[in-house]
Coordinates of C-alpha atoms in Angstrom, one line a residue:
Chain A
A1 CA 1.8 -31.0 -16.1
Q2 CA 3.4 -27.3 -16.9
K3 CA 0.8 -24.2 -16.5
I4 CA 1.4 -20.3 -16.3
T5 CA -1.7 -18.4 -14.6
Q6 CA -2.0 -14.6 -15.1
T7 CA -4.6 -13.3 -13.2
Q8 CA -4.9 -9.9 -14.1
P9 CA -6.4 -9.3 -17.4
G10 CA -6.1 -6.0 -17.4
M11 CA -4.2 -3.0 -15.5
F12 CA -4.1 0.8 -15.2
V13 CA -0.9 2.4 -13.6
Q14 CA -0.1 6.2 -13.9
E15 CA 2.9 7.1 -14.9
K16 CA 6.2 6.8 -12.9
E17 CA 4.5 4.8 -10.6
A18 CA 6.1 1.2 -10.7
V19 CA 3.3 -1.7 -11.1
T20 CA 3.9 -5.7 -10.6
L21 CA 2.2 -8.0 -12.8
D22 CA 1.5 -11.1 -11.2
C23 CA 2.8 -15.0 -12.5
T24 CA 2.4 -18.2 -10.6
Y25 CA 3.1 -21.8 -12.0
D26 CA 2.8 -25.0 -11.6
T27 CA 5.6 -27.8 -12.5
S28 CA 6.7 -30.7 -11.2
D29 CA 10.2 -30.5 -12.6
P30 CA 12.9 -29.1 -10.3
S31 CA 14.7 -27.4 -13.2
Y32 CA 12.8 -24.7 -15.2
G33 CA 13.5 -21.1 -16.9
L34 CA 10.6 -18.8 -16.3
F35 CA 10.5 -15.8 -19.1
W36 CA 8.7 -12.5 -19.2
Y37 CA 7.3 -10.8 -23.1
K38 CA 6.4 -7.8 -23.8
Q39 CA 3.6 -7.5 -26.7
P40 CA 3.3 -4.1 -27.6
S41 CA 0.0 -2.6 -29.7
S42 CA 2.5 -3.9 -33.0
G43 CA 2.3 -7.0 -32.4
E44 CA 5.5 -8.1 -32.0
M45 CA 6.8 -10.3 -29.3
I46 CA 9.8 -8.7 -26.9
F47 CA 11.8 -10.7 -24.3
L48 CA 12.3 -8.8 -21.2
I49 CA 13.7 -10.9 -18.6
Y50 CA 14.5 -14.0 -17.7
Q51 CA 14.9 -16.5 -14.4
G52 CA 16.3 -19.5 -14.0
S53 CA 14.9 -21.9 -10.5
Y54 CA 18.4 -22.2 -9.4
D55 CA 19.2 -18.6 -9.7
Q56 CA 19.8 -17.5 -6.5
Q57 CA 19.0 -13.7 -7.2
N58 CA 16.2 -12.2 -8.9
A59 CA 17.1 -11.2 -11.9
T60 CA 16.8 -7.4 -13.4
E61 CA 17.5 -5.8 -16.1
G62 CA 17.1 -1.6 -16.5
R63 CA 13.5 -0.9 -15.3
Y64 CA 12.6 -4.4 -15.6
S65 CA 13.1 -7.5 -12.1
L66 CA 11.8 -10.4 -11.2
N67 CA 10.0 -11.3 -8.0
F68 CA 11.1 -14.9 -7.7
Q69 CA 9.2 -16.6 -4.8
K70 CA 10.0 -20.6 -5.4
A71 CA 8.2 -21.9 -2.7
R72 CA 5.1 -19.9 -3.6
K73 CA 5.8 -20.6 -7.5
S74 CA 4.6 -17.2 -8.6
A75 CA 7.6 -15.2 -10.7
N76 CA 6.2 -11.2 -10.5
L77 CA 7.5 -8.6 -12.9
V78 CA 8.2 -5.6 -11.4
I79 CA 8.5 -2.7 -13.6
S80 CA 10.1 0.9 -11.9
A81 CA 8.8 4.0 -12.9
S82 CA 6.5 3.3 -15.4
Q83 CA 6.7 5.1 -18.9
L84 CA 3.7 5.5 -21.4
G85 CA 5.6 2.6 -24.1
D86 CA 4.9 0.5 -21.6
S87 CA 1.4 -0.1 -22.0
A88 CA 0.8 -3.0 -24.2
M89 CA 0.3 -7.0 -23.3
Y90 CA 2.6 -9.1 -21.2
F91 CA 3.1 -12.4 -21.3
C92 CA 4.7 -14.8 -18.8
A93 CA 6.5 -18.4 -19.9
M94 CA 8.1 -21.6 -18.8
R95 CA 10.1 -23.9 -20.3
E96 CA 10.9 -27.1 -18.1
G97 CA 14.1 -29.3 -18.3
Y98 CA 18.2 -28.2 -17.6
S99 CA 19.5 -30.0 -21.2
S100 CA 16.3 -31.0 -23.2
A101 CA 15.0 -28.5 -25.4
S102 CA 11.4 -28.7 -24.3
K103 CA 8.3 -26.8 -25.1
I104 CA 7.6 -23.3 -23.8
I105 CA 3.8 -22.8 -22.6
F106 CA 2.7 -19.0 -22.3
G107 CA -0.4 -17.3 -19.8
S108 CA -3.3 -15.5 -20.9
G109 CA -1.4 -12.1 -20.6
T110 CA -1.8 -8.7 -18.7
R111 CA -3.0 -5.9 -20.8
L112 CA -1.1 -2.6 -19.3
S113 CA -1.9 0.5 -19.9
I114 CA 0.0 3.5 -18.7
R115 CA -1.9 6.8 -17.8
P116 CA -0.6 9.9 -18.6
Chain B
N1 CA 19.5 -9.9 -39.7
A2 CA 16.6 -11.8 -40.6
G3 CA 15.7 -13.7 -37.7
V4 CA 12.7 -15.8 -38.0
T5 CA 10.3 -15.0 -40.6
Q6 CA 6.8 -15.6 -41.8
T7 CA 5.1 -15.9 -44.5
P8 CA 2.4 -13.9 -45.4
K9 CA 1.3 -11.6 -42.7
F10 CA -2.3 -12.0 -43.9
Q11 CA -4.6 -14.1 -45.5
V12 CA -7.8 -14.8 -45.8
L13 CA -9.8 -17.9 -46.5
K14 CA -12.6 -20.0 -47.1
T15 CA -13.9 -22.4 -44.8
G16 CA -12.6 -25.9 -46.1
Q17 CA -9.7 -24.3 -47.8
S18 CA -5.9 -25.4 -47.2
M19 CA -2.9 -23.6 -47.1
T20 CA 0.3 -23.6 -45.5
L21 CA 1.9 -21.1 -43.2
Q22 CA 5.2 -20.6 -44.0
C23 CA 8.3 -20.1 -41.1
A24 CA 12.0 -20.1 -41.4
Q25 CA 14.8 -19.0 -39.7
D26 CA 18.2 -18.6 -40.0
M27 CA 19.8 -18.7 -36.1
N28 CA 20.4 -22.2 -37.0
H29 CA 17.9 -23.7 -34.0
E30 CA 17.4 -26.6 -33.0
Y31 CA 13.7 -25.6 -31.2
M32 CA 10.5 -24.3 -33.5
S33 CA 6.8 -24.1 -32.3
W34 CA 3.9 -22.6 -34.0
Y35 CA 1.5 -20.6 -31.7
R36 CA -2.2 -18.9 -31.9
Q37 CA -3.2 -15.9 -30.3
D38 CA -6.6 -15.6 -29.9
P39 CA -8.2 -12.8 -27.1
G40 CA -8.2 -13.8 -23.8
M41 CA -6.3 -17.1 -23.9
G42 CA -2.9 -15.3 -24.5
L43 CA -0.5 -17.8 -26.7
R44 CA -1.7 -21.4 -27.1
L45 CA 1.3 -23.9 -28.3
I46 CA -0.1 -25.8 -31.8
H47 CA 3.0 -27.9 -32.6
Y48 CA 6.7 -28.0 -32.1
S49 CA 9.9 -29.1 -32.9
V50 CA 13.3 -30.2 -31.4
G51 CA 14.9 -30.8 -34.4
A52 CA 14.7 -31.7 -38.3
G53 CA 12.7 -34.9 -38.7
I54 CA 11.0 -34.9 -34.7
T55 CA 7.4 -33.2 -34.5
D56 CA 5.8 -33.1 -31.3
Q57 CA 2.0 -32.0 -29.7
G58 CA 1.1 -28.9 -28.2
E59 CA -2.2 -28.0 -26.3
V60 CA -4.7 -27.3 -29.5
P61 CA -3.1 -29.3 -32.5
N62 CA -6.0 -30.4 -34.1
G63 CA -6.5 -29.1 -37.7
Y64 CA -3.3 -28.1 -38.1
N65 CA -0.3 -30.6 -39.7
V66 CA 3.8 -30.0 -39.6
S67 CA 6.9 -31.1 -40.3
R68 CA 10.1 -30.2 -40.3
S69 CA 12.6 -31.2 -43.0
T70 CA 15.0 -28.9 -42.9
T71 CA 16.6 -27.2 -39.6
E72 CA 15.5 -24.0 -40.9
D73 CA 11.9 -24.5 -41.7
F74 CA 8.8 -25.3 -40.2
P75 CA 5.6 -25.0 -41.9
L76 CA 2.6 -24.9 -40.7
R77 CA -0.6 -26.4 -42.3
L78 CA -4.4 -26.4 -42.2
L79 CA -5.9 -29.1 -44.3
S80 CA -9.5 -27.6 -44.2
A81 CA -9.8 -24.6 -42.6
A82 CA -13.1 -23.6 -40.2
P83 CA -13.8 -20.0 -38.7
S84 CA -12.6 -21.8 -35.4
Q85 CA -9.3 -21.1 -36.8
T86 CA -9.3 -17.4 -37.4
S87 CA -6.3 -16.2 -35.2
V88 CA -2.7 -14.6 -35.1
Y89 CA 0.0 -17.2 -35.9
F90 CA 3.2 -16.7 -34.2
C91 CA 6.3 -19.1 -35.4
A92 CA 9.2 -18.6 -32.8
S93 CA 12.2 -20.3 -32.5
S94 CA 15.2 -20.8 -29.9
S95 CA 18.2 -23.2 -29.2
R96 CA 18.2 -25.6 -26.8
G97 CA 18.1 -25.5 -22.9
M98 CA 15.6 -23.9 -20.2
N99 CA 17.8 -20.6 -20.2
T100 CA 17.4 -20.4 -24.2
E101 CA 14.7 -17.5 -25.0
A102 CA 12.3 -18.1 -28.2
F103 CA 12.5 -15.7 -30.8
F104 CA 9.5 -14.4 -32.8
G105 CA 8.6 -14.0 -36.6
Q106 CA 6.0 -11.1 -36.5
G107 CA 2.9 -13.4 -37.1
T108 CA 0.3 -14.2 -39.6
R109 CA -3.1 -12.7 -39.2
L110 CA -5.9 -15.6 -40.2
T111 CA -9.1 -14.9 -41.3
V112 CA -11.7 -17.9 -42.3
V113 CA -14.8 -16.9 -43.6

């Protein structure tokens, strides 16, 4: 069964520093996708970045990058040069299956707080 | 640019009452789902659907019913509300395929007293 684990309930980081949010996953399906979402205090869910299980390179989107280590089943989100606006909840999610519309499951999230 | 629309945004119910949370999307997405968000527990999948007429249970389906009669709509029904169902509910939709992200509604904050 698919499972997502985020072991950091909360993190504090100084502004302009880089931060890594941990995510490990479990699946028996060789085809899967990994996602990160941001949820600011206003409550909406914002998609940040995607990594496919067959992707050869780590995904990057602006200041966001995904440190994908397939053998360790980890997909950590790296935010470079953190900003005050990065303070939010961050969720890792996974979807199995290449061609089927399979379910998307989420981890328990990490609350990131950026200190000025 | 409606995307995923959830109604209502806030609701207070008494224990034992029933209600339906509405969710509609205008992106012609086959996949729709309902999650509940509780502090420290992330988003837990309640029910999901991969197309009209097809629904399946998620991680926490008890106490909730769904149906999918059209591609656009995926209502969530609480038949007899309990305080344990106090939560924030999110509806999401996406296209098929593992590389397609989910688009979320704004959420419904439900309180059962």
